[in-house]
Short mmCIF file of C-alpha atoms in Angstrom, two decimals:
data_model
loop_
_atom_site.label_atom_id
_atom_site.label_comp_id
_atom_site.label_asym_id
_atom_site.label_seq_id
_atom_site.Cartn_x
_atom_site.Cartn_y
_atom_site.Cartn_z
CA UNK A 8 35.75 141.90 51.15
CA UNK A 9 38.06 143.78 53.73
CA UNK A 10 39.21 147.17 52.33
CA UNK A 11 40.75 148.32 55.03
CA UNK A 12 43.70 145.50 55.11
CA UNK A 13 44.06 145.95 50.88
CA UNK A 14 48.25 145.90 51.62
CA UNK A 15 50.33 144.16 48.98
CA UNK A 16 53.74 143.00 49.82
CA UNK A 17 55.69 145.60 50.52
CA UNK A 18 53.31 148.58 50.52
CA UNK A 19 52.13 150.64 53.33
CA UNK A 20 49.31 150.21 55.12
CA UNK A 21 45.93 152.90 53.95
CA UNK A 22 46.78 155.32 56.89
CA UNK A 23 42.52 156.69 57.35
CA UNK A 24 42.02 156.96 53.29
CA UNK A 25 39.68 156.30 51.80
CA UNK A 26 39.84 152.53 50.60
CA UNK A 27 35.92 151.51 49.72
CA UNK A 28 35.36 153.58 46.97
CA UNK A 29 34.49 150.59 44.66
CA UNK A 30 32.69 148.49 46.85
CA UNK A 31 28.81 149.03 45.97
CA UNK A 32 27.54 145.95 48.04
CA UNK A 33 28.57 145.21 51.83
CA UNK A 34 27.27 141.73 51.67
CA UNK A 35 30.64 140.47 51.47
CA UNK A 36 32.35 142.66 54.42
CA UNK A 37 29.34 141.90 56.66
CA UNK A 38 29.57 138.11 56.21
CA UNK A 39 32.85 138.32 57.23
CA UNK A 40 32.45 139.78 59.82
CA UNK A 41 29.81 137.54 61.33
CA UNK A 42 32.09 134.62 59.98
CA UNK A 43 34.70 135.70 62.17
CA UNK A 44 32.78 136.27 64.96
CA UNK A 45 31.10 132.78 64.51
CA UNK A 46 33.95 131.15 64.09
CA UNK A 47 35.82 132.73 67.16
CA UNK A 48 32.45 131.85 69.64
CA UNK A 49 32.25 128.51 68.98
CA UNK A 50 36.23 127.89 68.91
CA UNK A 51 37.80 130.39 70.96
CA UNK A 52 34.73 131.57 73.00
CA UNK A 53 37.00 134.41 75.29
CA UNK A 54 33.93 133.70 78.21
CA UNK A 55 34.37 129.86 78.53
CA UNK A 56 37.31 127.19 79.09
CA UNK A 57 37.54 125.84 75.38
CA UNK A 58 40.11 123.31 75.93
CA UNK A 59 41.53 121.29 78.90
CA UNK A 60 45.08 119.55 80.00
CA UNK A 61 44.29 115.63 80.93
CA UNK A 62 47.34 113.36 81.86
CA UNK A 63 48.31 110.17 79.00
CA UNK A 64 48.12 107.03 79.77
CA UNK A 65 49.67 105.38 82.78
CA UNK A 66 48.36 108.43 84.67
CA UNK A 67 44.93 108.46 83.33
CA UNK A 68 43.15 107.50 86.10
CA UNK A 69 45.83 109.48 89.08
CA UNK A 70 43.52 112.10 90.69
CA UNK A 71 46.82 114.31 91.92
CA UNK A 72 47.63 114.41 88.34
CA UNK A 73 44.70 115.38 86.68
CA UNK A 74 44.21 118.35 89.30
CA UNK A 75 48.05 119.48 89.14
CA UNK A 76 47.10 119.49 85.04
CA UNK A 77 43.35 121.82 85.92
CA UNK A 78 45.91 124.23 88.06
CA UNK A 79 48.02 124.57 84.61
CA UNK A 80 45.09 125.03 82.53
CA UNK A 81 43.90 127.89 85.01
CA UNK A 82 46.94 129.77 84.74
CA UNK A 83 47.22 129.55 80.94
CA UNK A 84 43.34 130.90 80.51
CA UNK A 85 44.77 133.46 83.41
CA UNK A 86 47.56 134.59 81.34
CA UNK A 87 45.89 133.86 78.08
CA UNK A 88 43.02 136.72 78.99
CA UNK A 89 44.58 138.64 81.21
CA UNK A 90 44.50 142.88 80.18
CA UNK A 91 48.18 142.94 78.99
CA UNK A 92 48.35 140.14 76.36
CA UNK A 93 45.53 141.49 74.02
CA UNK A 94 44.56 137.88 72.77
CA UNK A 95 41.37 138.07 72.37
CA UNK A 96 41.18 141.43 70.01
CA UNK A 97 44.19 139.67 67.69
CA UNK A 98 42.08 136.33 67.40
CA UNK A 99 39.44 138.16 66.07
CA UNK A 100 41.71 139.85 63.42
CA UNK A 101 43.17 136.13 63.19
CA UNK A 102 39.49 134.68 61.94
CA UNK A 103 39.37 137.48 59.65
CA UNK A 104 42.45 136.81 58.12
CA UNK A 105 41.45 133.39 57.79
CA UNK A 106 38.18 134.18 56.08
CA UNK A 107 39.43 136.70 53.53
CA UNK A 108 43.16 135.74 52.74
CA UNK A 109 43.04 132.13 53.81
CA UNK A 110 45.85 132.30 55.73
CA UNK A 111 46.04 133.48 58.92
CA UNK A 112 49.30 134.09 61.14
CA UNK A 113 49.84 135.07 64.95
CA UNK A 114 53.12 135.84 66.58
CA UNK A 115 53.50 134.63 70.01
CA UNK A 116 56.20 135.60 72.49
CA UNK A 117 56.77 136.22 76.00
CA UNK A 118 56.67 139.67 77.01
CA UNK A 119 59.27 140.41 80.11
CA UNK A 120 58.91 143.99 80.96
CA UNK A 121 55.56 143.04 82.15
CA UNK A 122 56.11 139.32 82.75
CA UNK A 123 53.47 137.90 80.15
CA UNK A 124 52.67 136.77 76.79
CA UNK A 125 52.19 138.95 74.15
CA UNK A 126 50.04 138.07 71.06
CA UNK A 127 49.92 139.97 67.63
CA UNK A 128 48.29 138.36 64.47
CA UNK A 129 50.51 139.43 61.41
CA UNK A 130 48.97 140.78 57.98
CA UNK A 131 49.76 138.50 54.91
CA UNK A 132 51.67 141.05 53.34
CA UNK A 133 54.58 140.82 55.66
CA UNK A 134 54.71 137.04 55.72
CA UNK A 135 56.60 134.28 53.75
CA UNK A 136 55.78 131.03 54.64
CA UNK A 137 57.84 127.50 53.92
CA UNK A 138 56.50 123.95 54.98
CA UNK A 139 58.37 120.82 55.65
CA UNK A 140 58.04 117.33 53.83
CA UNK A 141 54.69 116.35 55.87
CA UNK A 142 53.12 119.77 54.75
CA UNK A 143 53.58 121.78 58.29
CA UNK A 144 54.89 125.07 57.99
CA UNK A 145 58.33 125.51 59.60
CA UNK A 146 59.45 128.04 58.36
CA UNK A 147 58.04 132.23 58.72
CA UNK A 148 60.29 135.12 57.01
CA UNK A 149 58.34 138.30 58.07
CA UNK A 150 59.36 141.45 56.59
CA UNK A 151 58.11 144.80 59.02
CA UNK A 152 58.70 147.96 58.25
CA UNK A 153 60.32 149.31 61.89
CA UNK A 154 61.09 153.31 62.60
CA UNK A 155 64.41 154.14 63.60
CA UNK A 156 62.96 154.60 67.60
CA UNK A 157 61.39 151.06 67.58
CA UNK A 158 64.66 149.47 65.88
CA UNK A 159 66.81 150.97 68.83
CA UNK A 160 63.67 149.99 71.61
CA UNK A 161 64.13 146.59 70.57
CA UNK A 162 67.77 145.95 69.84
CA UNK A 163 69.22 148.02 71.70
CA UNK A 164 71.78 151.01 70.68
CA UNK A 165 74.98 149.13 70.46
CA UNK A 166 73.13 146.43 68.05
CA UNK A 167 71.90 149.10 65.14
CA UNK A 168 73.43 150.76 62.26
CA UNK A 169 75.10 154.38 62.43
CA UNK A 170 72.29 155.54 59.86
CA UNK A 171 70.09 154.33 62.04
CA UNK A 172 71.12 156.76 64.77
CA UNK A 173 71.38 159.40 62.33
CA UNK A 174 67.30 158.83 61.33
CA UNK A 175 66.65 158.59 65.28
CA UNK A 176 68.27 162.38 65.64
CA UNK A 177 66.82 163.83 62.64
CA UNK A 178 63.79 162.21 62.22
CA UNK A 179 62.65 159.00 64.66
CA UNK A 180 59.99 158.19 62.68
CA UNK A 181 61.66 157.08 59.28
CA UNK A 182 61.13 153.30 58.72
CA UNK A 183 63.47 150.84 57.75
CA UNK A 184 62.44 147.29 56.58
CA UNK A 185 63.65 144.29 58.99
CA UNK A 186 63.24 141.14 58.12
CA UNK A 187 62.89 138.23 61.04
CA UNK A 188 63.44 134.56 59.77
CA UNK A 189 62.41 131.28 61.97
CA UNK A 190 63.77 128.27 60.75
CA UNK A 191 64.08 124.65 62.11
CA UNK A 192 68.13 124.99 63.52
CA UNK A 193 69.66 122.27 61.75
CA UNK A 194 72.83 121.57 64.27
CA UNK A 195 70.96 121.80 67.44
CA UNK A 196 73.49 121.25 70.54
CA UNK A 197 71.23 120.03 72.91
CA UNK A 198 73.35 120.71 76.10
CA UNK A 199 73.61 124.37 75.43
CA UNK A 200 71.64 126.58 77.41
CA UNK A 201 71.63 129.33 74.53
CA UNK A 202 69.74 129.88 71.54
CA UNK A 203 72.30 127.39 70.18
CA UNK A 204 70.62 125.04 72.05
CA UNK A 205 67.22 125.61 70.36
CA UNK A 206 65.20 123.54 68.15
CA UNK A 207 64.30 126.93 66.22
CA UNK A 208 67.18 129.58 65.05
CA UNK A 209 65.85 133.39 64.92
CA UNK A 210 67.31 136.22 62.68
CA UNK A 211 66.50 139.79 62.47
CA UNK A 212 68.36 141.74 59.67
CA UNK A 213 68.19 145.15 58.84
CA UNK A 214 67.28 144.02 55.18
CA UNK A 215 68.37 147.41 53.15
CA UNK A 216 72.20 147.60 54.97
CA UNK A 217 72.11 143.60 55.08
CA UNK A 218 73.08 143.79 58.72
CA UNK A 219 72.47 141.32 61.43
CA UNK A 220 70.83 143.08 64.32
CA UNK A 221 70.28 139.46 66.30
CA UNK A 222 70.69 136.22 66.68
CA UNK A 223 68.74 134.27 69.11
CA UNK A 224 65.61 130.84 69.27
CA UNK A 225 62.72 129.44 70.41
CA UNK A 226 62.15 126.75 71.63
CA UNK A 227 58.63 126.63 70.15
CA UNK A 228 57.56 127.64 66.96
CA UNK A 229 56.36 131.03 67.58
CA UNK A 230 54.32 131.39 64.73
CA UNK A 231 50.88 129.85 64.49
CA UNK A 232 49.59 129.87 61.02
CA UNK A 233 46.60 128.72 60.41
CA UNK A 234 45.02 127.54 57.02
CA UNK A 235 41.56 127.28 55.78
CA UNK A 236 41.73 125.07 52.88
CA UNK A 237 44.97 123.71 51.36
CA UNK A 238 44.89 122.40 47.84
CA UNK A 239 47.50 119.52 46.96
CA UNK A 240 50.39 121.62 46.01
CA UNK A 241 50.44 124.86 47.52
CA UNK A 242 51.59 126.32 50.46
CA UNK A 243 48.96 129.02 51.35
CA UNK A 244 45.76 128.43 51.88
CA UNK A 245 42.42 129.52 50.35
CA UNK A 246 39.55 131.58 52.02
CA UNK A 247 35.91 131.39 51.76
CA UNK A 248 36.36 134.62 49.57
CA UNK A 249 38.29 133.15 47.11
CA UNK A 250 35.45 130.70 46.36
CA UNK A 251 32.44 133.14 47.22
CA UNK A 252 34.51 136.06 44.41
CA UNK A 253 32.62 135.37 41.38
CA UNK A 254 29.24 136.54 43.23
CA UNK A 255 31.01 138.89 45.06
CA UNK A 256 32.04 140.49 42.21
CA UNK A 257 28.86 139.93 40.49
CA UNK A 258 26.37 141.53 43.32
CA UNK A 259 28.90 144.48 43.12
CA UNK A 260 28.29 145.11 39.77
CA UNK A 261 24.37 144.67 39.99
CA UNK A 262 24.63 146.76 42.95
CA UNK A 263 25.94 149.62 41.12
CA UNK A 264 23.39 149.07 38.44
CA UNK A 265 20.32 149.30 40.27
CA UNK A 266 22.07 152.42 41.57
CA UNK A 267 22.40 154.12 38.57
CA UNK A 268 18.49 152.65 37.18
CA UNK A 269 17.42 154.24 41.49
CA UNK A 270 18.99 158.01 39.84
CA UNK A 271 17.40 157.60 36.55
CA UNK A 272 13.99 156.54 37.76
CA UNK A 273 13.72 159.41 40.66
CA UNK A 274 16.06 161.82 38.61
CA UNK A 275 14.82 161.24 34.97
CA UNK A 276 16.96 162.47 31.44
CA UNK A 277 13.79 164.73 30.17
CA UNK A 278 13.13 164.91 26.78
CA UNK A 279 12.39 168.20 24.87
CA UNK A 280 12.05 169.22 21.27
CA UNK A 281 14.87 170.78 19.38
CA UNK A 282 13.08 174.36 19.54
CA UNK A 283 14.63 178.00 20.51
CA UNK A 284 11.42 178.86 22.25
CA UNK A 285 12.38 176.67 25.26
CA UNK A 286 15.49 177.86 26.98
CA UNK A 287 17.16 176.44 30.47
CA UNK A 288 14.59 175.72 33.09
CA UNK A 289 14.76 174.67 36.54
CA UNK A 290 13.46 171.34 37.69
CA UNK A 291 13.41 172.30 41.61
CA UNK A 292 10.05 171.35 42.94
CA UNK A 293 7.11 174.65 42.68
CA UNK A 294 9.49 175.92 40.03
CA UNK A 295 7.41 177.54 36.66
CA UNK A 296 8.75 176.43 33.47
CA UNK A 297 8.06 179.27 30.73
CA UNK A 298 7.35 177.05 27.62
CA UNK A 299 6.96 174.04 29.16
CA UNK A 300 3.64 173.45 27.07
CA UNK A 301 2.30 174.15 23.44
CA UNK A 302 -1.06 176.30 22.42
CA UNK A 303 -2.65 173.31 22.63
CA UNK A 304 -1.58 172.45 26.26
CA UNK A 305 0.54 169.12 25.23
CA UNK A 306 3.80 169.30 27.15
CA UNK A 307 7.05 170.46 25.70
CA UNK A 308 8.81 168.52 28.23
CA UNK A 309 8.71 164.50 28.94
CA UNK A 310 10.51 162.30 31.29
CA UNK A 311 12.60 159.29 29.34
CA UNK A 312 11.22 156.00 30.60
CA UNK A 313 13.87 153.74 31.54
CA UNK A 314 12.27 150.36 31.00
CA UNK A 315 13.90 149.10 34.64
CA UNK A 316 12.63 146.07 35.71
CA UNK A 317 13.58 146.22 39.68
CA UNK A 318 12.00 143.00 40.92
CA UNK A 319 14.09 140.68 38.25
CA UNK A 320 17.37 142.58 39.15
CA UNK A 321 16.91 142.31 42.94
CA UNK A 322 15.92 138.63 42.98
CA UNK A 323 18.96 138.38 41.09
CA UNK A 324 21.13 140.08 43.81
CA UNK A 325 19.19 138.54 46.58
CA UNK A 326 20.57 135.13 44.89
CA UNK A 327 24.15 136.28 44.82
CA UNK A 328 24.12 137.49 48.50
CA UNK A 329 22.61 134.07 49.56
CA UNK A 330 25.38 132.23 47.91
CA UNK A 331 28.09 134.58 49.48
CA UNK A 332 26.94 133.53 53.01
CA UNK A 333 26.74 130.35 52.10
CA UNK A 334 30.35 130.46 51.32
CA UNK A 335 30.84 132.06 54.60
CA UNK A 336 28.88 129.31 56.47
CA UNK A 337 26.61 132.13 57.63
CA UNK A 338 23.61 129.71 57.09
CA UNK A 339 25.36 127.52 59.25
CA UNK A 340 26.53 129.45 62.06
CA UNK A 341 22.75 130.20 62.08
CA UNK A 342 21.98 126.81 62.71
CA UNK A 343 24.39 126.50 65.32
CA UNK A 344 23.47 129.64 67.81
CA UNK A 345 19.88 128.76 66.87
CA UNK A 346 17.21 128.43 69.96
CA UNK A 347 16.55 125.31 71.31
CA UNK A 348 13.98 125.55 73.93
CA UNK A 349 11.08 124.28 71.94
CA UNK A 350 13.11 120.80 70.82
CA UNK A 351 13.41 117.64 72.69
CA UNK A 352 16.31 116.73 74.43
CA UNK A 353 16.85 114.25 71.76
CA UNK A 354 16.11 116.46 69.17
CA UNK A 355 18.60 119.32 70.55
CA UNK A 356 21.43 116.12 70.67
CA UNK A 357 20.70 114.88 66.63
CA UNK A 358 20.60 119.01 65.60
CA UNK A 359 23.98 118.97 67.22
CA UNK A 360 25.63 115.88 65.77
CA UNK A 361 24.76 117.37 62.22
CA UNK A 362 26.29 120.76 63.18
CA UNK A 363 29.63 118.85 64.47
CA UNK A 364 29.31 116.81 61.42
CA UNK A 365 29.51 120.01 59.16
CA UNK A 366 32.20 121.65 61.07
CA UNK A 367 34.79 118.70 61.55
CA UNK A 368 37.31 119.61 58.89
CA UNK A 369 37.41 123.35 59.42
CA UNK A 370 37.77 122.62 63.00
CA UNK A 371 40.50 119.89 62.80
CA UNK A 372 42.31 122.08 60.63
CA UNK A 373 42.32 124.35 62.86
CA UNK A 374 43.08 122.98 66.09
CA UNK A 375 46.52 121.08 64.71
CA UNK A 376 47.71 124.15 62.93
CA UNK A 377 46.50 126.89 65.26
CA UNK A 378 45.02 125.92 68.52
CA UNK A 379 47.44 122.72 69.33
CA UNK A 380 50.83 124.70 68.75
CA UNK A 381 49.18 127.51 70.69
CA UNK A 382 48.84 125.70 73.41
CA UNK A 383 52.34 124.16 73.54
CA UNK A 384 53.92 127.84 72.75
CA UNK A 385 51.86 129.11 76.03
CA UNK A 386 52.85 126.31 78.45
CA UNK A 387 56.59 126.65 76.91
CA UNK A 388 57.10 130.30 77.78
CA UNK A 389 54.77 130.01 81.28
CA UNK A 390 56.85 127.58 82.77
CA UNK A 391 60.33 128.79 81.86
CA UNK A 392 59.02 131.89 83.66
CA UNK A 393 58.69 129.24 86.42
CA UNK A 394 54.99 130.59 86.49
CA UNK A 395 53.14 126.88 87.47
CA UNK A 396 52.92 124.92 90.25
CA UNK A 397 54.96 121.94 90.70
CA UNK A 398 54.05 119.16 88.94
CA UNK A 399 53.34 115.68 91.76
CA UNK A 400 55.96 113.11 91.99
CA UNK A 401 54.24 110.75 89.87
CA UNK A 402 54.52 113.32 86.82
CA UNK A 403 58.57 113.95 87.69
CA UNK A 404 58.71 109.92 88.18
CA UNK A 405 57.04 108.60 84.41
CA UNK A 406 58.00 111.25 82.46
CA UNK A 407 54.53 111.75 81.62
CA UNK A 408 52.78 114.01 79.11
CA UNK A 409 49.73 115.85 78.60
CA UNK A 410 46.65 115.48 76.16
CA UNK A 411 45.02 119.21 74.87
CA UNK A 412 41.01 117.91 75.03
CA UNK A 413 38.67 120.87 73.42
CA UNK A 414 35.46 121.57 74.78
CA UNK A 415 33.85 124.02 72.60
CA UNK A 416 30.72 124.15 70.58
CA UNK A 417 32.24 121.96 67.47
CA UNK A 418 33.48 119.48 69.68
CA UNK A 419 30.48 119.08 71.75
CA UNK A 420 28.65 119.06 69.01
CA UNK A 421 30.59 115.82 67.44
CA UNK A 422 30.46 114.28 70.64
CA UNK A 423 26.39 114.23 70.44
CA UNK A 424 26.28 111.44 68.37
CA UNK A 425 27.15 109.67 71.69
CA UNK A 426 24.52 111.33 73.58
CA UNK A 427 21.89 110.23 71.28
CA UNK A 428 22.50 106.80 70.95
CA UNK A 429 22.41 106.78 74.80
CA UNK A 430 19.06 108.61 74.87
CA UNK A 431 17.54 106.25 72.31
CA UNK A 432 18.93 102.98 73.91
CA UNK A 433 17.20 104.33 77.00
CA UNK A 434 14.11 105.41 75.25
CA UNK A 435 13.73 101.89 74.02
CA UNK A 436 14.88 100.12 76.79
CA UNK A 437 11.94 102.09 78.52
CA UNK A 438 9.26 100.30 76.94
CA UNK A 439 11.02 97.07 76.75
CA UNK A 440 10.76 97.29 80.61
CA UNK A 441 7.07 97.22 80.20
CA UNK A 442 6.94 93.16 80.38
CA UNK A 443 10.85 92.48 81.09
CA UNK A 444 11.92 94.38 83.93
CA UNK A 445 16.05 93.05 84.15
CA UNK A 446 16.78 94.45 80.77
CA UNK A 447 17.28 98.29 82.98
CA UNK A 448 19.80 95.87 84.79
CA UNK A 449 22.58 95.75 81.34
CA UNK A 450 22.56 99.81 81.64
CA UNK A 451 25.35 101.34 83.73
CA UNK A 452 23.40 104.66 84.48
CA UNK A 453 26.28 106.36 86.19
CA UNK A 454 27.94 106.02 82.75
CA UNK A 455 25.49 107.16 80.43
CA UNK A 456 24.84 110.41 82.77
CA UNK A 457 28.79 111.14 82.55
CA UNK A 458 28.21 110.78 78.61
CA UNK A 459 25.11 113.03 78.90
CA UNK A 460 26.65 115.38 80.83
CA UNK A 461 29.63 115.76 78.77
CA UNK A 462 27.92 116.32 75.24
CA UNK A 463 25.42 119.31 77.00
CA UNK A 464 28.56 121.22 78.64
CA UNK A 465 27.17 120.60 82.09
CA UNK A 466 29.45 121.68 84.70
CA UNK A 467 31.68 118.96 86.54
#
């Protein structure tokens, strides 16, 4: 499905070698690829503002409020996209994670040399994940193979090893395996102002001299790992591969087949008679074959007919591959960028209610293990880097807190169940009018525009 990231634990990473030497069909690598491109357009979409800040309840309704919490969603988009934090190239790799392994990771943490936030999605094969009593994970050991230069960039000269100093003279580039481990701090001293006083304790050890290069927090979790499907019982999850691998496998294996029947049908065995008068011959075309036929002009030489019946193996295969993007919701994603312009307004609002309808539990999924936390990491590190604007007395006053409300394609799409039963109440209310003008009177059309409004995206 991906060669490229084919990394076990522990093992290095294919440095430009060759890796898809047995892979025969692409179906599976390209429906990947639009799966994670689907999936990061209508969730992530880098050229819109998927998700909002909106005050709780009692400041619902304060308009100082609300626009203090628009000001803080600016800046996080600002810093979110901005050229230094490379976000949106690692939530690609993210989605593909997600759609091959199942379980996708991303590491995020504040950046100070250039006063931002830095994101970096983690391969599989570095990552150890534990999860709490409720099934969230809270708990990441990553184990990253560092070179003697990057171990003393990071922490420092006086913090490493004296073989470590000895690789950085005679050879910088030697790697040594560190392993970080975020855990929920069990004795958390609230009135400390060091990592003591964090909800989250961070380790790095230098795992082959078992020595403690740092001690440190968060206090988010700075790992968001995200999980496509969970079965009751385990701790990773499963991908759309994993389901899609018995065709996957399958279409290889035809693939190869109707490779080898291509070769025999356009490069046939020939058959010849067990006779001493016919030596070696070329086949090139215009070549003259001495012997080649009998006195009586029958030919000494026949191709072997292969029997292949094409059409029944590529209906086959054309079976398989359907099924593999059907595992990777390729059908669906289809459906979802599909055009509209020749469909009622209605019509456009009951397509898009089934869409949201089909999407809901990847998307929820998603947005409390991935998107959520993400969120709550971002606004963590921004305003300890006293990076937003100060909140409005009310805020400081209740002690208020914030709602994350997503505006992307799946949520849109949920909300157009909404949207059509306001189109059809008016649609009927219409001809009711015919003989009993008042009934118009019982619809607040200021409200049904907002709902309208808000299930087609239109701008506030």
């Amino acid at each position: 499905v991906r060669p490229q990231r084919d990394i076990m634990h522990g093992a290095q990473p294919p440095q430009g070698q060759k890796v898809a030497h047995q892979v025969f069909d692409s179906t599976a690598e390209l429906a990947l690829g639009r799966f994670a491109a689907s999936m990061e357009s209508i969730t992530t979409p880098a050229g819109e503002r998927w998700h909002k800040l909106v005050p709780q309840y009692p400041l619902t309704e304060d308009k100082e409020t609300a626009e203090w919490l628009e000001a803080v969603t600016d800046q996080l988009f600002r810093v979110r996209y901005s050229p230094e934090s490379g976000f949106p190239e690692q939530a690609s790799e993210f989605y593909q994670d997600l759609g091959s392994i199942g379980t996708a990771c991303m590491f995020v943490d504040d950046d100070r040399t250039k006063r931002t936030i830095r994101y970096r999605t983690i391969h599989m094969s570095q990552i150890y994940l534990a999860q709490d009593f409720q099934g969230r994970v809270d708990t990441v050991h990553r184990l990253e193979p560092m070179t003697a230069r990057q171990t003393i960039q990071q922490f420092g000269a006086d913090k490493v090893t004296d073989k470590i100093h000895q690789a950085d003279e005679k050879d910088s580039e030697q790697t040594f395996r560190v392993l970080h481990c975020v855990y929920p701090r069990a004795d958390v001293q609230r009135w400390r102002w060091d990592f003591k006083g964090m909800a989250w304790a961070s380790t790095y050890i230098l795992l082959d001299e078992k020595h403690v290069l740092e001690e440190g927090g968060y206090h988010e979790f700075p790992y968001m790992v995200g999980r496509y499907v969970v079965t009751t019982g385990e701790v990773y999850g499963r991908s759309p591969a994993m389901s899609a691998l018995p065709d996957i496998k399958a279409v290889n294996e035809m693939e190869k087949t109707v490779l080898r029947i291509g070769q025999r049908v356009a490069d046939p065995p020939l058959l010849a008679l067990d006779d001493q008068s016919l030596g070696s011959f070329q086949i090139r075309p215009g070549a003259i074959i001495p012997g080649g036929i009998d006195v009586n002009g029958r030919a000494m030489v026949q191709a072997l007919e292969t029997g292949a019946n094409f059409p029944v193996t590529l209906e086959l295969a054309e079976r398989r591959r359907k099924a593999i993007n059907d595992h990777f919701l390729v059908t669906l994603f289809q459906i979802l960028l599909e055009d509209r312009s020749a469909m009622t307004a209605t019509e456009v609002l009951q397509r898009a209610r089934e869409k949201g309808s089909l999407m809901a539990p990847a998307f929820q999924r998603l947005s409390s293990e991935f998107l959520g936390p993400l969120v709550t990491r971002e606004i963590g590190i921004i305003s300890r880097a006293n990076a937003l604007p100060p909140p409005p007395q009310a805020w400081v006053d209740m002690g208020a807190s914030y709602e994350i409300e997503y505006h992307n394609e799946i949520v849109r799409s949920q909300k157009a169940g909404e949207a059509v039963g306001v189109m059809q109440l008016m649609e009927q209310a219409s001809i009711i009018d015919q003989g009993k003008p008042e009934v118009l009177d019982r619809i607040d059309f200021d409200e049904a525009l907002n709902v309208l409004a808000e299930a087609t995206n239109v701008p506030q």
